C-alpha positions as YAML, in Angstrom:
chain: A
units: angstrom
residues:
- id: 1
  name: MET
  ca: [79.52, 97.81, 103.31]
- id: 2
  name: ILE
  ca: [82.89, 96.03, 103.38]
- id: 3
  name: SER
  ca: [83.01, 93.38, 106.13]
- id: 4
  name: VAL
  ca: [86.32, 92.63, 107.89]
- id: 5
  name: LEU
  ca: [87.66, 90.23, 110.00]
- id: 6
  name: LEU
  ca: [90.52, 91.31, 112.28]
- id: 7
  name: VAL
  ca: [93.10, 88.60, 113.25]
- id: 8
  name: ASP
  ca: [96.05, 89.26, 115.56]
- id: 9
  name: ASP
  ca: [96.88, 87.69, 118.78]
- id: 10
  name: ALA
  ca: [97.21, 91.10, 120.63]
- id: 11
  name: PRO
  ca: [93.62, 92.26, 122.17]
- id: 12
  name: LEU
  ca: [94.91, 95.84, 122.19]
- id: 13
  name: LEU
  ca: [95.73, 96.09, 118.31]
- id: 14
  name: ARG
  ca: [92.61, 94.40, 117.39]
- id: 15
  name: MET
  ca: [90.73, 96.91, 119.42]
- id: 16
  name: GLY
  ca: [92.67, 99.80, 117.93]
- id: 17
  name: PHE
  ca: [92.26, 98.74, 114.32]
- id: 18
  name: ARG
  ca: [88.57, 98.32, 115.31]
- id: 19
  name: MET
  ca: [88.27, 101.74, 116.45]
- id: 20
  name: VAL
  ca: [89.75, 103.13, 113.10]
- id: 21
  name: LEU
  ca: [87.63, 100.98, 110.82]
- id: 22
  name: GLU
  ca: [84.54, 101.33, 112.53]
- id: 23
  name: ALA
  ca: [84.93, 105.22, 112.18]
- id: 24
  name: GLN
  ca: [84.48, 104.57, 108.59]
- id: 25
  name: PRO
  ca: [80.71, 104.73, 107.04]
- id: 26
  name: ASP
  ca: [81.57, 101.89, 104.54]
- id: 27
  name: VAL
  ca: [83.36, 99.38, 106.74]
- id: 28
  name: ALA
  ca: [82.15, 97.02, 109.45]
- id: 29
  name: VAL
  ca: [84.19, 94.69, 111.87]
- id: 30
  name: VAL
  ca: [82.20, 91.52, 111.67]
- id: 31
  name: GLY
  ca: [84.49, 89.33, 113.86]
- id: 32
  name: GLU
  ca: [87.97, 89.23, 115.77]
- id: 33
  name: ALA
  ca: [90.40, 86.22, 115.91]
- id: 34
  name: GLY
  ca: [93.33, 85.64, 117.92]
- id: 35
  name: ASP
  ca: [94.80, 83.10, 115.90]
- id: 36
  name: GLY
  ca: [95.07, 81.57, 112.54]
- id: 37
  name: ALA
  ca: [92.87, 78.58, 113.31]
- id: 38
  name: GLU
  ca: [90.19, 80.69, 114.65]
- id: 39
  name: ALA
  ca: [90.55, 83.09, 111.84]
- id: 40
  name: VAL
  ca: [89.86, 80.12, 109.35]
- id: 41
  name: ALA
  ca: [86.78, 78.94, 111.32]
- id: 42
  name: LEU
  ca: [85.34, 82.49, 111.66]
- id: 43
  name: ALA
  ca: [86.07, 83.16, 107.78]
- id: 44
  name: ALA
  ca: [84.06, 80.03, 106.65]
- id: 45
  name: ARG
  ca: [81.41, 81.19, 109.06]
- id: 46
  name: LEU
  ca: [81.39, 84.86, 108.31]
- id: 47
  name: CYS
  ca: [82.52, 85.08, 104.84]
- id: 48
  name: PRO
  ca: [84.09, 88.67, 105.30]
- id: 49
  name: ASP
  ca: [85.11, 90.60, 102.31]
- id: 50
  name: VAL
  ca: [88.58, 91.14, 103.83]
- id: 51
  name: VAL
  ca: [90.55, 89.38, 106.31]
- id: 52
  name: LEU
  ca: [93.06, 91.62, 108.06]
- id: 53
  name: MET
  ca: [95.70, 89.12, 108.91]
- id: 54
  name: ASP
  ca: [98.82, 89.11, 111.48]
- id: 55
  name: VAL
  ca: [101.61, 87.05, 110.52]
- id: 56
  name: ARG
  ca: [103.25, 85.92, 113.71]
- id: 57
  name: MET
  ca: [100.87, 84.43, 115.97]
- id: 58
  name: PRO
  ca: [100.82, 80.87, 118.30]
- id: 59
  name: GLY
  ca: [99.59, 77.91, 116.64]
- id: 60
  name: VAL
  ca: [98.44, 78.36, 113.17]
- id: 61
  name: ASP
  ca: [100.40, 81.50, 112.01]
- id: 62
  name: GLY
  ca: [99.01, 83.80, 109.14]
- id: 63
  name: ILE
  ca: [100.82, 82.25, 106.47]
- id: 64
  name: GLU
  ca: [98.98, 79.03, 107.07]
- id: 65
  name: ALA
  ca: [95.75, 80.47, 107.71]
- id: 66
  name: THR
  ca: [95.75, 82.63, 104.55]
- id: 67
  name: ALA
  ca: [96.70, 79.40, 102.59]
- id: 68
  name: ARG
  ca: [93.73, 77.53, 104.16]
- id: 69
  name: ILE
  ca: [91.26, 80.18, 103.35]
- id: 70
  name: THR
  ca: [92.46, 80.74, 99.83]
- id: 71
  name: THR
  ca: [92.74, 76.92, 99.20]
- id: 72
  name: ALA
  ca: [89.21, 76.43, 100.67]
- id: 73
  name: GLY
  ca: [87.86, 78.64, 97.87]
- id: 74
  name: LEU
  ca: [86.42, 81.34, 100.58]
- id: 75
  name: PRO
  ca: [85.32, 84.64, 98.97]
- id: 76
  name: SER
  ca: [87.33, 86.44, 101.82]
- id: 77
  name: ARG
  ca: [90.54, 88.59, 100.58]
- id: 78
  name: VAL
  ca: [93.36, 88.48, 102.65]
- id: 79
  name: LEU
  ca: [95.51, 91.36, 103.40]
- id: 80
  name: ILE
  ca: [98.64, 90.58, 105.57]
- id: 81
  name: LEU
  ca: [100.18, 93.15, 108.12]
- id: 82
  name: THR
  ca: [104.11, 92.88, 108.44]
- id: 83
  name: THR
  ca: [106.25, 94.70, 110.64]
- id: 84
  name: PHE
  ca: [108.81, 95.58, 107.89]
- id: 85
  name: ASP
  ca: [108.12, 96.02, 104.36]
- id: 86
  name: LEU
  ca: [110.52, 93.19, 103.30]
- id: 87
  name: ASP
  ca: [109.49, 91.08, 106.20]
- id: 88
  name: GLU
  ca: [110.59, 87.44, 105.89]
- id: 89
  name: TYR
  ca: [107.26, 86.29, 105.71]
- id: 90
  name: ALA
  ca: [105.67, 88.63, 103.48]
- id: 91
  name: PHE
  ca: [106.77, 86.65, 100.15]
- id: 92
  name: ALA
  ca: [105.39, 83.44, 101.50]
- id: 93
  name: ALA
  ca: [102.11, 85.01, 102.15]
- id: 94
  name: LEU
  ca: [101.68, 86.43, 98.71]
- id: 95
  name: ARG
  ca: [102.40, 82.88, 97.57]
- id: 96
  name: ALA
  ca: [99.90, 81.64, 100.03]
- id: 97
  name: GLY
  ca: [97.32, 83.75, 98.37]
- id: 98
  name: ALA
  ca: [97.28, 87.07, 100.13]
- id: 99
  name: ALA
  ca: [95.96, 89.76, 98.00]
- id: 100
  name: GLY
  ca: [98.94, 92.01, 99.80]
- id: 101
  name: PHE
  ca: [100.37, 93.46, 102.49]
- id: 102
  name: LEU
  ca: [100.44, 96.44, 104.74]
- id: 103
  name: LEU
  ca: [102.97, 97.64, 107.40]
- id: 104
  name: LYS
  ca: [101.47, 97.56, 110.97]
- id: 105
  name: ASN
  ca: [102.76, 101.33, 111.61]
- id: 106
  name: ALA
  ca: [100.80, 102.42, 108.39]
- id: 107
  name: HIS
  ca: [98.84, 105.59, 108.58]
- id: 108
  name: PRO
  ca: [94.98, 104.93, 109.36]
- id: 109
  name: SER
  ca: [94.10, 106.50, 105.91]
- id: 110
  name: ASP
  ca: [96.65, 103.99, 104.31]
- id: 111
  name: LEU
  ca: [94.85, 101.04, 105.95]
- id: 112
  name: ILE
  ca: [91.38, 102.21, 104.75]
- id: 113
  name: ALA
  ca: [92.53, 102.64, 101.19]
- id: 114
  name: GLY
  ca: [94.23, 99.33, 101.38]
- id: 115
  name: ILE
  ca: [91.04, 97.41, 102.89]
- id: 116
  name: ARG
  ca: [88.71, 99.11, 99.99]
- id: 117
  name: THR
  ca: [91.23, 98.26, 97.11]
- id: 118
  name: VAL
  ca: [91.28, 94.61, 98.27]
- id: 119
  name: ALA
  ca: [87.65, 94.41, 98.82]
- id: 120
  name: ALA
  ca: [87.42, 96.06, 95.15]
- id: 121
  name: GLY
  ca: [89.45, 93.05, 94.01]
- id: 122
  name: ASP
  ca: [92.79, 94.34, 93.40]
- id: 123
  name: GLY
  ca: [96.12, 94.01, 95.29]
- id: 124
  name: VAL
  ca: [97.36, 96.37, 97.65]
- id: 125
  name: VAL
  ca: [101.13, 96.04, 96.86]
- id: 126
  name: ALA
  ca: [102.15, 98.72, 94.36]
- id: 127
  name: PRO
  ca: [103.80, 97.25, 91.42]
- id: 128
  name: ARG
  ca: [107.17, 98.34, 92.00]
- id: 129
  name: ILE
  ca: [107.08, 97.51, 95.50]
- id: 130
  name: THR
  ca: [106.03, 93.72, 94.43]
- id: 131
  name: ARG
  ca: [108.81, 93.49, 92.16]
- id: 132
  name: GLN
  ca: [111.33, 94.40, 94.78]
- id: 133
  name: LEU
  ca: [109.84, 91.93, 97.31]
- id: 134
  name: ILE
  ca: [109.78, 89.10, 94.98]
- id: 135
  name: GLU
  ca: [113.29, 89.66, 93.66]
- id: 136
  name: ALA
  ca: [114.55, 89.95, 97.46]
- id: 137
  name: PHE
  ca: [112.96, 86.92, 98.28]
- id: 138
  name: ALA
  ca: [113.90, 84.80, 95.02]
- id: 139
  name: ARG
  ca: [117.66, 85.85, 96.24]
- id: 140
  name: GLN
  ca: [117.26, 85.21, 99.93]
- id: 141
  name: SER
  ca: [114.63, 82.50, 100.45]
- id: 142
  name: PRO
  ca: [115.67, 78.83, 100.34]
- id: 143
  name: ALA
  ca: [111.98, 78.00, 100.35]
- id: 144
  name: ALA
  ca: [111.47, 79.53, 96.87]
- id: 145
  name: PRO
  ca: [110.92, 76.92, 94.18]
- id: 146
  name: ALA
  ca: [112.77, 76.69, 91.03]
- id: 147
  name: PRO
  ca: [111.36, 77.57, 87.82]
- id: 148
  name: ARG
  ca: [108.63, 75.17, 86.56]
- id: 149
  name: ALA
  ca: [106.41, 74.63, 83.88]
- id: 150
  name: ASP
  ca: [103.00, 75.07, 84.24]
- id: 151
  name: VAL
  ca: [100.17, 74.48, 81.79]
- id: 152
  name: ARG
  ca: [98.47, 77.54, 82.44]
- id: 153
  name: LEU
  ca: [100.89, 79.52, 80.58]
- id: 154
  name: GLY
  ca: [99.74, 77.69, 77.47]
- id: 155
  name: ARG
  ca: [96.41, 79.50, 77.66]
- id: 156
  name: LEU
  ca: [97.83, 82.97, 77.17]
- id: 157
  name: THR
  ca: [98.03, 84.50, 73.72]
- id: 158
  name: ASP
  ca: [101.30, 85.84, 72.64]
- id: 159
  name: ARG
  ca: [100.43, 89.60, 73.65]
- id: 160
  name: GLU
  ca: [98.90, 88.31, 76.96]
- id: 161
  name: ARG
  ca: [102.18, 86.78, 77.85]
- id: 162
  name: GLU
  ca: [103.89, 90.16, 76.93]
- id: 163
  name: VAL
  ca: [101.57, 91.89, 79.31]
- id: 164
  name: LEU
  ca: [102.32, 89.56, 82.04]
- id: 165
  name: VAL
  ca: [106.06, 89.84, 81.76]
- id: 166
  name: GLU
  ca: [105.58, 93.72, 82.01]
- id: 167
  name: MET
  ca: [103.19, 93.28, 84.93]
- id: 168
  name: ALA
  ca: [106.20, 91.23, 86.59]
- id: 169
  name: ARG
  ca: [108.75, 93.73, 85.98]
- id: 170
  name: GLY
  ca: [106.80, 96.16, 88.06]
- id: 171
  name: GLN
  ca: [105.09, 98.25, 85.32]
- id: 172
  name: SER
  ca: [101.64, 100.01, 85.97]
- id: 173
  name: ASN
  ca: [99.03, 99.78, 83.28]
- id: 174
  name: ALA
  ca: [100.10, 103.05, 81.85]
- id: 175
  name: GLU
  ca: [103.51, 102.05, 81.40]
- id: 176
  name: ILE
  ca: [102.76, 98.77, 79.90]
- id: 177
  name: ALA
  ca: [100.84, 100.71, 77.29]
- id: 178
  name: ASP
  ca: [103.77, 102.90, 76.32]
- id: 179
  name: SER
  ca: [106.10, 99.98, 76.28]
- id: 180
  name: LEU
  ca: [104.17, 97.98, 74.08]
- id: 181
  name: HIS
  ca: [102.31, 100.78, 72.25]
- id: 182
  name: LEU
  ca: [98.98, 99.92, 73.38]
- id: 183
  name: SER
  ca: [96.22, 101.99, 74.73]
- id: 184
  name: GLU
  ca: [95.92, 101.78, 78.62]
- id: 185
  name: ALA
  ca: [92.26, 100.42, 78.27]
- id: 186
  name: THR
  ca: [93.57, 97.43, 76.03]
- id: 187
  name: VAL
  ca: [95.98, 96.59, 78.68]
- id: 188
  name: LYS
  ca: [93.41, 96.69, 81.25]
- id: 189
  name: THR
  ca: [91.43, 94.30, 78.94]
- id: 190
  name: HIS
  ca: [94.38, 92.09, 78.51]
- id: 191
  name: VAL
  ca: [94.93, 92.03, 82.39]
- id: 192
  name: SER
  ca: [91.14, 91.05, 82.93]
- id: 193
  name: ARG
  ca: [91.66, 88.16, 80.53]
- id: 194
  name: ILE
  ca: [94.92, 86.96, 82.02]
- id: 195
  name: LEU
  ca: [93.93, 86.60, 85.50]
- id: 196
  name: PRO
  ca: [91.06, 83.85, 84.98]
- id: 197
  name: LYS
  ca: [93.13, 82.09, 82.33]
- id: 198
  name: LEU
  ca: [95.70, 81.76, 84.95]
- id: 199
  name: GLU
  ca: [93.04, 80.80, 87.71]
- id: 200
  name: LEU
  ca: [94.55, 83.83, 89.77]
- id: 201
  name: ARG
  ca: [92.59, 86.31, 91.85]
- id: 202
  name: ASP
  ca: [94.88, 89.45, 91.40]
- id: 203
  name: ARG
  ca: [97.75, 91.18, 89.85]
- id: 204
  name: VAL
  ca: [99.89, 90.55, 92.89]
- id: 205
  name: GLN
  ca: [99.45, 86.67, 92.41]
- id: 206
  name: ALA
  ca: [100.11, 86.90, 88.75]
- id: 207
  name: VAL
  ca: [103.41, 88.60, 89.39]
- id: 208
  name: VAL
  ca: [104.24, 85.88, 91.98]
- id: 209
  name: PHE
  ca: [103.42, 83.14, 89.26]
- id: 210
  name: ALA
  ca: [105.45, 84.85, 86.53]
- id: 211
  name: TYR
  ca: [108.68, 84.64, 88.63]
- id: 212
  name: GLU
  ca: [107.66, 81.16, 90.07]
- id: 213
  name: VAL
  ca: [107.30, 79.78, 86.56]
- id: 214
  name: GLY
  ca: [110.43, 81.33, 85.05]
- id: 215
  name: LEU
  ca: [108.61, 83.74, 82.81]
- id: 216
  name: VAL
  ca: [110.69, 86.52, 84.17]
- id: 217
  name: VAL
  ca: [114.08, 85.75, 86.13]
- id: 218
  name: VAL
  ca: [115.52, 87.94, 88.85]
- id: 219
  name: GLY
  ca: [117.41, 90.99, 87.65]
- id: 220
  name: SER
  ca: [115.76, 90.78, 84.21]
...
């Protein structure tokens, strides 16, 4: 059973999400929060598998709440809800540790699939969409940091670094395998080793990391 915490300042939206989720045999809504501060407190107390997080809320917004949940080391994974696919807050949410994002007008089946994917430990955002999102905000966001050195890069083998670069360019495992002349199983093994070496939780965070440290540059 996948436990979910709903976070949105609109009670009617929370009610709608609850109705959709509780119709699934493998999903249980364990709590609701109307703002980010309440979300952090409930995440610490309930330890849900997935936090379905709105961005724009009074007081502590979804970005700050996501950062607090991830930096606290809580096991919950955050799935951000946005209004637009290139919402001005989406990149900040990924940098804060979110496992991905979905549109608020997504089809219920996409919402369920996204929650299941996140609960299984993967990122929701498709690789190519992740690349588009990061490149757009690398150009537009004044808050985006300059490329920086990071000692974690030194933990990767040359091959793992190559795989990380291809991930950041929006390649799927199958595409990486074709590009580097590897089997898809070998690529999956490399990815499974890259994440713990970089102290990251999923593929989305790995892509963000690659852009932040300058391993891949915009437009490359």
